[in-house]
Amino acid sequence: MFTLRNSRIVSSRTLVGSTSAQHFQCDCACEGGLSHTVNSTTDLLAILDAQTQPKPFPQVYSNRLNENLYLYNPESEAGVTLLNAVAAKVFLEFDGQRTLAEIFERLVAEDSTANFQDLLNLTSELVHNDLLYLTAEVPLPKIEPSRKLGIWLHITNQCNLRCTYCYVGKTSEAMSAETGRKILDSLLDSALQQGMNEVALKFAGGEALLEWPLVEELYYYALEKAQGTGLTIQPIILSNGTPLTPKIAQLLKQHNFQVALSLDGVGEAHNKQRPFVNGRPSFERVEEGLRLLQEYEIPFSISVVVTKQNLAQLPHLVEYLLDHQAPFTLNFFRDNPFANDGLTVGNPEMIEGLRQAYATLEANLPEYSLLGAILDRVQLEIPHRHACGAGINYVVVKHTGEVASCQMLMHRPAGKVTQSDPLTLIRQAELRNLPPAQKEGCASCRWRYVCAGGCPIVTQRTFGRYDLRSPYCNTYTALIPEVIRLEALRLLKYATIA
């Protein structure tokens, strides 16, 4: 029986206690999200009246989950919104023509106890979650330039593992402290000149923990350099986890580091892809590193690289990570000159393999959202017009002081970090990180602001052009609805909408 007062709505944005998986392994800083002006429900109630004519956003994706309806606006940061049967019935009354008074009249015909205030309350929530708009024309999403600079410090070529897909040619070379200080002088000055207020300082390699004293020294130097400027420094270290000790873990916690830990499988599935230099298995050492991160309560995320080698074992890995309460992301292998042959996964095989992993997720849904974690560069939490920050607000610096737009292009540096403003330098480099409006096959796609056409380097290496959609487009478009459905199931599991 339809009773208006029984309408319930919950979203990724509003679910109490809901958080996002931590994505500290993210290779690049996002350029900045797209969003509509978000008014509070209180503010909205002040402007809604009987003659208001709310309209549904045309780009909203919707589907049924039993008697419930879930919706997703790919141009909003609201995430997925789940409506119970009553709220779903009301939402479908918004045809873009009817006023609230007319809609209420139709509802009263089915529920004589209906209260107009209940309709106003529900409408304000639907507008707040970017499912309805109140203006005459469809509002365009705002583009918010990011004031966050991503710095990737490649401090060493040395590593104690020999991963099958790594893009780094291994040598004993490492960054000197003097070079590191000069790099930070130049980059932090550039950040201030460009109006940045936050720096994500990522230490990478090789294996960055093999140079822990240097990491610590450069972090202290960055803090000192930023003091009094308004810049905040967030240190992040990318690691295979094997060199982690209780002492280092204690220091990571003390310095407020975030950690991106690489793990590609359970047992042999990981060892096959990430062995030690001498060929011995590394899984048990990585597992010990994971235990230390959790023991010392260090914020971390697991970075999983999906290849033809480990695709079939993904469900087992996902189950393991959920059991260990370890947030993670699934990243597709990027071919490169140093990688082994035969690691690339084709679209049909990738779709089937990820569906198997998603089935495991569905049976063990975590409390945190996975909207930005389980489909490569697809980011369903924060719509964006570029797949990453490469060539925009992200700088990679080699141990030699040479700069590049992306760590995958370190072999083709754009120049020296000290020769000019580094941000200007990388924005003028060869990499063309185009928005979807300039990519063939992307401009009219519903999902253009959640995948942004995919990694530009993968596209260029596959097709010889930057202005085409990703070679993984078929995978993205097939699985985006399934990721949205998983989020709707998560909301249903952790919220009360009956």
Coordinates of C-alpha atoms in Angstrom, one line a residue:
M1 CA 0.0 0.0 0.0
F2 CA 1.4 3.4 -1.0
T3 CA 1.9 5.8 1.9
L4 CA 3.9 8.9 1.1
R5 CA 5.3 9.3 4.6
N6 CA 7.0 5.9 4.2
S7 CA 9.3 7.1 1.5
R8 CA 13.0 6.5 2.2
I9 CA 16.2 7.6 0.4
V10 CA 19.9 7.0 1.0
S11 CA 22.9 7.8 -1.0
S12 CA 26.7 7.3 -1.1
R13 CA 26.9 10.9 0.0
T14 CA 24.5 10.7 2.9
L15 CA 24.9 7.2 4.4
V16 CA 26.0 7.7 7.9
G17 CA 29.4 6.1 8.5
S18 CA 30.0 5.5 4.8
T19 CA 33.5 6.2 3.6
S20 CA 35.5 5.7 0.4
A21 CA 38.3 3.1 0.0
Q22 CA 41.6 4.9 0.5
H23 CA 43.4 5.2 -2.8
F24 CA 46.9 6.2 -1.8
Q25 CA 48.3 4.1 -4.6
C26 CA 46.7 6.4 -7.2
D27 CA 49.3 7.0 -9.8
C28 CA 48.2 10.5 -10.6
A29 CA 46.4 13.3 -8.8
C30 CA 43.1 14.0 -10.3
E31 CA 42.7 17.4 -12.0
G32 CA 39.6 18.3 -10.1
G33 CA 36.0 17.1 -10.0
L34 CA 32.9 18.2 -11.8
S35 CA 29.9 19.0 -9.7
H36 CA 26.6 20.9 -9.5
T37 CA 26.1 23.4 -6.8
V38 CA 25.2 21.4 -3.7
N39 CA 22.5 23.1 -1.6
S40 CA 21.6 21.8 1.8
T41 CA 18.1 20.3 2.1
T42 CA 17.3 23.1 4.5
D43 CA 18.1 25.7 1.9
L44 CA 16.2 23.8 -0.7
L45 CA 13.1 23.6 1.4
A46 CA 13.1 27.4 1.6
I47 CA 12.8 27.8 -2.1
L48 CA 10.4 24.9 -3.0
D49 CA 6.7 25.6 -3.3
A50 CA 3.6 24.3 -5.0
Q51 CA 4.5 25.8 -8.3
T52 CA 8.0 24.5 -8.5
Q53 CA 8.6 22.3 -11.5
P54 CA 11.4 19.9 -10.7
K55 CA 13.0 18.1 -13.7
P56 CA 15.1 14.9 -13.8
F57 CA 18.6 15.2 -15.1
P58 CA 18.6 13.5 -18.5
Q59 CA 21.9 11.7 -18.0
V60 CA 20.8 9.9 -14.8
Y61 CA 21.3 6.1 -15.0
S62 CA 18.6 4.1 -13.2
N63 CA 17.8 0.4 -12.5
R64 CA 15.7 -1.7 -10.2
L65 CA 16.9 -3.7 -7.2
N66 CA 13.9 -5.7 -6.2
E67 CA 11.2 -3.1 -5.4
N68 CA 13.8 -0.4 -4.9
L69 CA 15.2 1.9 -7.5
Y70 CA 18.8 3.0 -7.7
L71 CA 20.1 6.0 -9.6
Y72 CA 23.4 7.5 -10.5
N73 CA 24.2 10.9 -12.0
P74 CA 27.6 10.6 -13.8
E75 CA 28.1 14.4 -13.5
S76 CA 27.7 14.5 -9.8
E77 CA 29.7 13.6 -6.7
A78 CA 26.6 12.3 -4.9
G79 CA 27.4 8.7 -5.9
V80 CA 24.6 6.2 -6.0
T81 CA 21.2 7.0 -4.6
L82 CA 18.8 4.2 -3.5
L83 CA 15.1 4.8 -3.2
N84 CA 12.6 2.4 -1.6
A85 CA 9.4 1.5 -3.5
V86 CA 7.5 4.6 -2.2
A87 CA 10.2 7.1 -3.0
A88 CA 10.7 5.4 -6.4
K89 CA 7.1 5.8 -7.3
V90 CA 7.3 9.5 -6.4
F91 CA 10.5 10.0 -8.4
L92 CA 8.8 8.6 -11.5
E93 CA 6.1 11.3 -11.2
F94 CA 8.7 14.0 -12.0
D95 CA 8.4 14.2 -15.8
G96 CA 9.7 17.7 -16.2
Q97 CA 6.2 19.1 -16.9
R98 CA 4.3 18.7 -13.6
T99 CA 4.5 21.1 -10.7
L100 CA 4.8 19.9 -7.2
A101 CA 1.1 20.8 -6.7
E102 CA 0.1 18.6 -9.6
I103 CA 2.3 15.7 -8.4
F104 CA 0.8 16.0 -5.0
E105 CA -2.7 15.8 -6.4
R106 CA -1.8 12.6 -8.1
L107 CA -0.3 11.1 -4.9
V108 CA -3.3 12.1 -2.8
A109 CA -5.5 10.0 -5.1
E110 CA -3.6 7.0 -3.8
D111 CA -2.8 8.1 -0.3
S112 CA -5.5 10.3 1.3
T113 CA -3.2 10.8 4.4
A114 CA -0.4 12.3 2.2
N115 CA 1.1 15.6 3.6
F116 CA 2.6 18.2 1.2
Q117 CA 5.5 18.7 3.5
D118 CA 6.5 15.0 3.0
L119 CA 6.6 15.6 -0.7
L120 CA 8.7 18.8 -0.2
N121 CA 11.1 16.8 2.0
L122 CA 11.6 14.1 -0.5
T123 CA 12.0 16.5 -3.4
S124 CA 14.7 18.4 -1.5
E125 CA 16.6 15.2 -1.0
L126 CA 16.4 14.3 -4.7
V127 CA 17.6 17.7 -5.7
H128 CA 20.4 17.5 -3.1
N129 CA 21.6 14.3 -4.6
D130 CA 21.6 15.8 -8.1
L131 CA 18.7 13.7 -9.5
L132 CA 16.4 16.6 -10.0
Y133 CA 17.1 20.2 -11.0
L134 CA 15.0 23.4 -10.5
T135 CA 16.3 25.7 -13.3
A136 CA 14.7 26.2 -16.7
E137 CA 17.7 24.6 -18.5
V138 CA 19.8 21.6 -17.5
P139 CA 22.6 23.1 -15.4
L140 CA 26.1 22.5 -16.7
P141 CA 28.5 20.9 -14.2
K142 CA 31.1 23.2 -12.8
I143 CA 34.7 22.4 -13.4
E144 CA 36.7 23.0 -10.2
P145 CA 40.4 23.3 -10.9
S146 CA 42.4 21.3 -8.4
R147 CA 44.6 23.2 -6.0
K148 CA 46.5 20.0 -5.1
L149 CA 49.8 19.3 -6.7
G150 CA 50.9 15.7 -7.1
I151 CA 54.6 15.1 -6.9
W152 CA 56.1 11.7 -7.7
L153 CA 59.7 11.5 -6.5
H154 CA 61.4 8.5 -8.2
I155 CA 64.2 8.2 -5.6
T156 CA 65.8 5.0 -6.7
N157 CA 66.0 2.5 -9.6
Q158 CA 67.0 -0.2 -7.0
C159 CA 64.5 -2.9 -6.0
N160 CA 64.6 -6.2 -4.2
L161 CA 61.8 -7.6 -6.3
R162 CA 61.7 -8.4 -10.1
C163 CA 58.0 -7.9 -11.0
T164 CA 57.1 -9.1 -14.4
Y165 CA 55.4 -5.9 -15.5
C166 CA 57.6 -3.2 -13.9
Y167 CA 58.4 -0.2 -16.1
V168 CA 61.7 0.7 -14.3
G169 CA 65.0 -0.6 -15.6
K170 CA 66.8 -1.7 -12.4
T171 CA 70.2 -0.2 -11.5
S172 CA 71.8 0.8 -8.2
E173 CA 71.3 4.5 -8.9
A174 CA 69.4 6.6 -6.3
M175 CA 68.6 10.3 -5.8
S176 CA 71.1 12.3 -3.7
A177 CA 69.9 14.4 -0.8
E178 CA 71.2 17.5 -2.6
T179 CA 69.3 16.7 -5.7
G180 CA 66.2 16.0 -3.7
R181 CA 66.4 19.3 -1.9
K182 CA 66.8 21.2 -5.2
I183 CA 63.8 19.4 -6.6
L184 CA 61.6 20.3 -3.6
D185 CA 62.8 23.9 -3.7
S186 CA 61.7 24.2 -7.4
L187 CA 58.4 22.2 -7.1
L188 CA 57.2 23.9 -3.9
D189 CA 57.9 27.3 -5.3
S190 CA 56.1 26.3 -8.4
A191 CA 53.1 25.1 -6.4
L192 CA 52.9 28.5 -4.7
Q193 CA 53.2 30.4 -7.9
Q194 CA 50.4 28.3 -9.4
G195 CA 48.1 28.9 -6.4
M196 CA 48.2 25.4 -5.0
N197 CA 47.4 24.8 -1.3
E198 CA 48.2 21.1 -0.9
V199 CA 50.9 18.8 -2.0
A200 CA 50.7 15.0 -2.3
L201 CA 54.4 14.0 -1.9
K202 CA 54.8 10.5 -3.2
F203 CA 58.0 8.6 -2.7
A204 CA 58.5 5.8 -5.3
G205 CA 61.0 3.7 -7.0
G206 CA 62.2 1.0 -7.5
E207 CA 61.5 0.2 -3.8
A208 CA 61.4 3.5 -1.9
L209 CA 61.8 1.9 1.5
L210 CA 65.3 0.8 0.6
E211 CA 66.1 4.5 0.8
W212 CA 64.2 5.2 4.0
P213 CA 66.8 7.6 5.5
L214 CA 66.6 9.7 2.3
V215 CA 62.8 9.6 2.3
E216 CA 62.7 10.8 5.9
E217 CA 65.2 13.6 5.2
L218 CA 63.3 14.9 2.2
Y219 CA 60.0 14.8 4.0
Y220 CA 61.4 16.9 6.8
Y221 CA 62.9 19.3 4.3
A222 CA 59.5 19.6 2.5
L223 CA 57.8 20.4 5.8
E224 CA 60.4 23.1 6.6
K225 CA 60.1 24.6 3.2
A226 CA 56.3 24.7 3.3
Q227 CA 56.1 26.2 6.8
G228 CA 54.3 29.5 6.9
T229 CA 53.4 29.3 3.2
G230 CA 49.9 27.8 3.5
L231 CA 50.9 24.6 1.8
T232 CA 50.1 21.4 3.4
I233 CA 52.2 18.3 2.7
Q234 CA 50.7 14.8 2.7
P235 CA 53.5 12.2 2.5
I236 CA 52.8 8.9 0.6
I237 CA 55.1 6.0 0.0
L238 CA 54.7 3.3 -2.6
S239 CA 56.1 0.0 -1.5
N240 CA 56.2 -3.7 -2.1
G241 CA 56.0 -4.1 1.7
T242 CA 58.9 -6.5 2.1
P243 CA 61.4 -4.1 3.7
L244 CA 58.9 -2.9 6.3
T245 CA 60.1 -3.3 9.9
P246 CA 58.4 -2.4 13.2
K247 CA 60.9 0.6 13.5
I248 CA 60.0 1.9 10.0
A249 CA 56.3 1.3 10.7
Q250 CA 56.5 3.4 13.9
L251 CA 58.2 6.2 12.0
L252 CA 55.6 6.1 9.2
K253 CA 52.9 6.5 11.8
Q254 CA 54.7 9.2 13.6
H255 CA 55.2 11.2 10.3
N256 CA 51.6 10.7 9.2
F257 CA 52.6 8.8 6.1
Q258 CA 50.0 7.0 3.9
V259 CA 51.2 3.8 2.2
A260 CA 50.3 2.2 -1.1
L261 CA 51.2 -1.5 -0.8
S262 CA 51.4 -3.7 -3.9
L263 CA 49.8 -7.2 -3.7
D264 CA 48.8 -9.1 -6.8
G265 CA 47.5 -12.4 -5.4
V266 CA 47.4 -14.9 -2.6
G267 CA 50.5 -17.2 -2.4
E268 CA 51.7 -18.4 -5.8
A269 CA 49.5 -16.0 -7.7
H270 CA 51.4 -13.1 -6.2
N271 CA 54.8 -14.9 -6.2
K272 CA 54.6 -15.6 -9.9
Q273 CA 54.2 -11.9 -10.6
R274 CA 56.3 -10.4 -7.9
P275 CA 59.3 -12.6 -6.9
F276 CA 62.5 -11.5 -5.2
V277 CA 65.6 -10.9 -7.3
N278 CA 66.8 -14.4 -6.6
G279 CA 63.4 -15.8 -7.7
R280 CA 62.2 -16.7 -4.2
P281 CA 58.6 -16.0 -3.2
S282 CA 57.7 -12.7 -1.6
F283 CA 54.1 -13.2 -0.5
E284 CA 54.8 -14.1 3.1
R285 CA 57.0 -11.0 3.5
V286 CA 54.3 -8.8 2.0
E287 CA 51.8 -10.3 4.3
E288 CA 54.0 -9.4 7.2
G289 CA 54.2 -5.9 5.9
L290 CA 50.4 -5.7 5.7
R291 CA 50.2 -7.0 9.3
L292 CA 52.6 -4.2 10.5
L293 CA 50.6 -1.5 8.7
Q294 CA 47.5 -2.6 10.5
E295 CA 49.2 -3.1 13.9
Y296 CA 50.5 0.5 13.8
E297 CA 47.3 1.8 12.4
I298 CA 48.9 3.4 9.3
P299 CA 46.5 4.5 6.6
F300 CA 47.1 2.2 3.6
S301 CA 45.6 0.8 0.4
I302 CA 46.5 -2.3 -1.6
S303 CA 47.3 -1.7 -5.2
V304 CA 46.5 -4.7 -7.4
V305 CA 47.8 -4.9 -11.0
V306 CA 45.6 -7.1 -13.1
T307 CA 47.4 -9.1 -15.8
K308 CA 46.8 -12.3 -17.8
Q309 CA 48.8 -14.1 -15.1
N310 CA 46.6 -13.3 -12.1
L311 CA 43.2 -12.5 -13.6
A312 CA 41.8 -16.0 -12.8
Q313 CA 42.9 -15.7 -9.2
L314 CA 41.3 -12.3 -8.6
P315 CA 38.2 -13.7 -6.7
H316 CA 40.5 -15.4 -4.2
L317 CA 42.5 -12.2 -3.7
V318 CA 39.4 -10.1 -3.3
E319 CA 38.1 -12.6 -0.7
Y320 CA 41.5 -12.4 1.1
L321 CA 41.6 -8.6 1.2
L322 CA 38.0 -8.3 2.4
D323 CA 38.7 -10.9 5.2
H324 CA 41.8 -8.8 6.2
Q325 CA 39.8 -5.5 6.0
A326 CA 42.3 -4.2 3.5
P327 CA 41.0 -1.5 1.2
F328 CA 42.2 -2.0 -2.4
T329 CA 42.0 -0.9 -6.0
L330 CA 42.2 -3.0 -9.2
N331 CA 44.5 -1.4 -11.8
F332 CA 45.0 -2.7 -15.4
F333 CA 48.5 -3.6 -16.5
R334 CA 50.1 -0.9 -18.7
D335 CA 52.5 -2.4 -21.4
N336 CA 56.0 -1.0 -21.4
P337 CA 59.4 -1.8 -22.8
F338 CA 60.6 -3.5 -19.6
A339 CA 57.6 -5.8 -19.0
N340 CA 57.4 -9.4 -19.9
D341 CA 55.4 -10.4 -23.0
G342 CA 51.9 -11.8 -22.8
L343 CA 50.6 -9.8 -19.8
T344 CA 47.9 -7.7 -21.5
V345 CA 44.3 -8.9 -21.1
G346 CA 41.8 -8.4 -23.9
N347 CA 38.4 -6.9 -23.3
P348 CA 36.2 -10.1 -23.3
E349 CA 38.6 -11.9 -20.9
M350 CA 38.9 -8.8 -18.7
I351 CA 35.1 -8.4 -18.5
E352 CA 34.6 -12.1 -17.5
G353 CA 37.5 -12.1 -15.0
L354 CA 36.3 -8.9 -13.2
R355 CA 32.7 -10.2 -13.1
Q356 CA 34.0 -13.2 -11.2
A357 CA 35.8 -10.9 -8.7
Y358 CA 32.6 -8.7 -8.4
A359 CA 30.6 -11.9 -7.5
T360 CA 33.0 -12.4 -4.6
L361 CA 32.5 -8.7 -3.6
E362 CA 28.7 -9.0 -3.8
A363 CA 28.8 -11.8 -1.2
N364 CA 31.1 -9.8 1.1
L365 CA 30.3 -6.1 0.6
P366 CA 32.5 -3.9 2.8
E367 CA 31.2 -0.8 4.7
Y368 CA 33.2 1.5 2.5
S369 CA 32.3 2.5 -1.0
L370 CA 34.2 0.9 -4.0
L371 CA 32.9 3.3 -6.6
G372 CA 36.5 4.5 -7.4
A373 CA 38.4 1.3 -6.7
I374 CA 37.4 -1.7 -8.8
L375 CA 37.6 -0.7 -12.4
D376 CA 41.0 0.7 -13.3
R377 CA 40.9 4.5 -14.0
V378 CA 37.1 4.6 -13.8
Q379 CA 36.3 7.0 -11.0
L380 CA 32.6 7.0 -10.1
E381 CA 32.9 9.0 -6.9
I382 CA 34.4 12.1 -8.4
P383 CA 33.5 12.9 -12.1
H384 CA 36.4 14.4 -13.9
R385 CA 37.3 15.6 -17.4
H386 CA 40.8 14.0 -17.4
A387 CA 41.7 10.4 -16.6
C388 CA 44.5 11.6 -14.4
G389 CA 46.5 14.8 -13.6
A390 CA 49.4 14.0 -16.0
G391 CA 50.3 17.2 -17.9
I392 CA 48.0 19.3 -15.6
N393 CA 48.8 19.2 -11.9
Y394 CA 51.1 16.3 -11.5
V395 CA 54.9 16.1 -11.9
V396 CA 57.2 13.1 -12.0
V397 CA 60.9 13.7 -11.1
K398 CA 63.6 11.1 -11.7
H399 CA 66.5 10.5 -9.3
T400 CA 68.5 12.7 -11.7
G401 CA 66.3 15.7 -11.4
E402 CA 64.7 15.3 -14.8
V403 CA 60.9 15.9 -15.0
A404 CA 58.2 14.0 -16.9
S405 CA 54.5 14.2 -17.2
C406 CA 54.1 10.6 -16.0
Q407 CA 56.2 7.9 -14.5
M408 CA 55.6 5.8 -17.6
L409 CA 57.4 8.5 -19.6
M410 CA 60.5 8.8 -17.4
H411 CA 62.6 7.6 -20.3
R412 CA 61.5 10.7 -22.3
P413 CA 61.9 13.6 -19.8
A414 CA 60.7 17.1 -20.6
G415 CA 63.6 18.8 -19.1
K416 CA 65.4 19.5 -15.8
V417 CA 63.3 20.4 -12.7
T418 CA 65.5 23.5 -12.1
Q419 CA 65.5 24.9 -15.6
S420 CA 62.1 26.6 -15.4
D421 CA 58.7 26.4 -13.7
P422 CA 58.2 22.6 -13.6
L423 CA 54.4 22.8 -13.9
T424 CA 54.7 25.0 -17.0
L425 CA 57.3 22.6 -18.3
I426 CA 55.1 19.5 -18.0
R427 CA 52.1 21.2 -19.4
Q428 CA 54.1 21.9 -22.5
A429 CA 55.4 18.4 -22.8
E430 CA 54.5 15.9 -25.5
L431 CA 51.8 14.1 -23.5
R432 CA 48.3 15.2 -24.6
N433 CA 45.9 14.5 -21.8
L434 CA 42.7 15.4 -23.7
P435 CA 39.3 15.8 -22.2
P436 CA 36.6 13.4 -23.5
A437 CA 35.1 16.2 -25.7
Q438 CA 38.2 16.0 -27.8
K439 CA 38.3 12.2 -28.0
E440 CA 36.6 10.3 -30.8
G441 CA 33.9 8.0 -29.4
C442 CA 33.8 9.8 -26.0
A443 CA 32.1 13.2 -26.5
S444 CA 28.5 11.9 -26.5
C445 CA 29.0 8.9 -24.1
R446 CA 27.0 8.9 -20.8
W447 CA 30.2 7.8 -18.9
R448 CA 32.6 10.4 -20.4
Y449 CA 33.1 12.1 -17.0
V450 CA 33.8 8.9 -15.0
C451 CA 36.5 7.3 -17.2
A452 CA 37.4 10.4 -19.2
G453 CA 38.5 8.3 -22.1
G454 CA 41.0 6.3 -20.1
C455 CA 44.8 6.5 -19.7
P456 CA 46.2 8.7 -22.6
I457 CA 49.4 6.8 -22.7
V458 CA 47.8 3.4 -23.1
T459 CA 45.6 4.9 -25.9
Q460 CA 48.6 6.4 -27.7
R461 CA 50.7 3.2 -27.4
T462 CA 47.8 1.1 -28.7
F463 CA 46.5 3.4 -31.5
G464 CA 49.3 5.9 -32.1
R465 CA 46.9 8.7 -31.3
Y466 CA 45.7 10.5 -28.1
D467 CA 42.3 11.6 -29.5
L468 CA 40.6 8.2 -29.4
R469 CA 38.7 6.4 -26.7
S470 CA 40.5 3.9 -24.5
P471 CA 41.3 0.4 -25.8
Y472 CA 39.5 -0.7 -22.6
C473 CA 36.3 1.2 -23.5
N474 CA 34.3 -2.0 -24.0
T475 CA 35.4 -3.2 -20.5
Y476 CA 34.5 0.1 -18.9
T477 CA 31.1 0.4 -20.5
A478 CA 30.2 -3.2 -19.8
L479 CA 31.1 -3.0 -16.1
I480 CA 30.3 0.5 -15.0
P481 CA 26.6 -0.5 -14.5
E482 CA 27.8 -3.5 -12.5
V483 CA 29.9 -1.3 -10.2
I484 CA 27.0 1.0 -9.7
R485 CA 24.8 -2.0 -8.8
L486 CA 27.4 -3.2 -6.2
E487 CA 27.2 0.2 -4.6
A488 CA 23.4 0.0 -4.5
L489 CA 23.6 -3.4 -2.9
R490 CA 26.1 -1.9 -0.3
L491 CA 23.6 0.9 0.5
L492 CA 20.9 -1.7 0.9
K493 CA 23.0 -3.7 3.2
Y494 CA 24.1 -0.9 5.5
A495 CA 21.1 1.5 5.4
T496 CA 17.5 1.2 6.6
I497 CA 15.1 2.1 3.8
A498 CA 12.2 -0.3 4.4

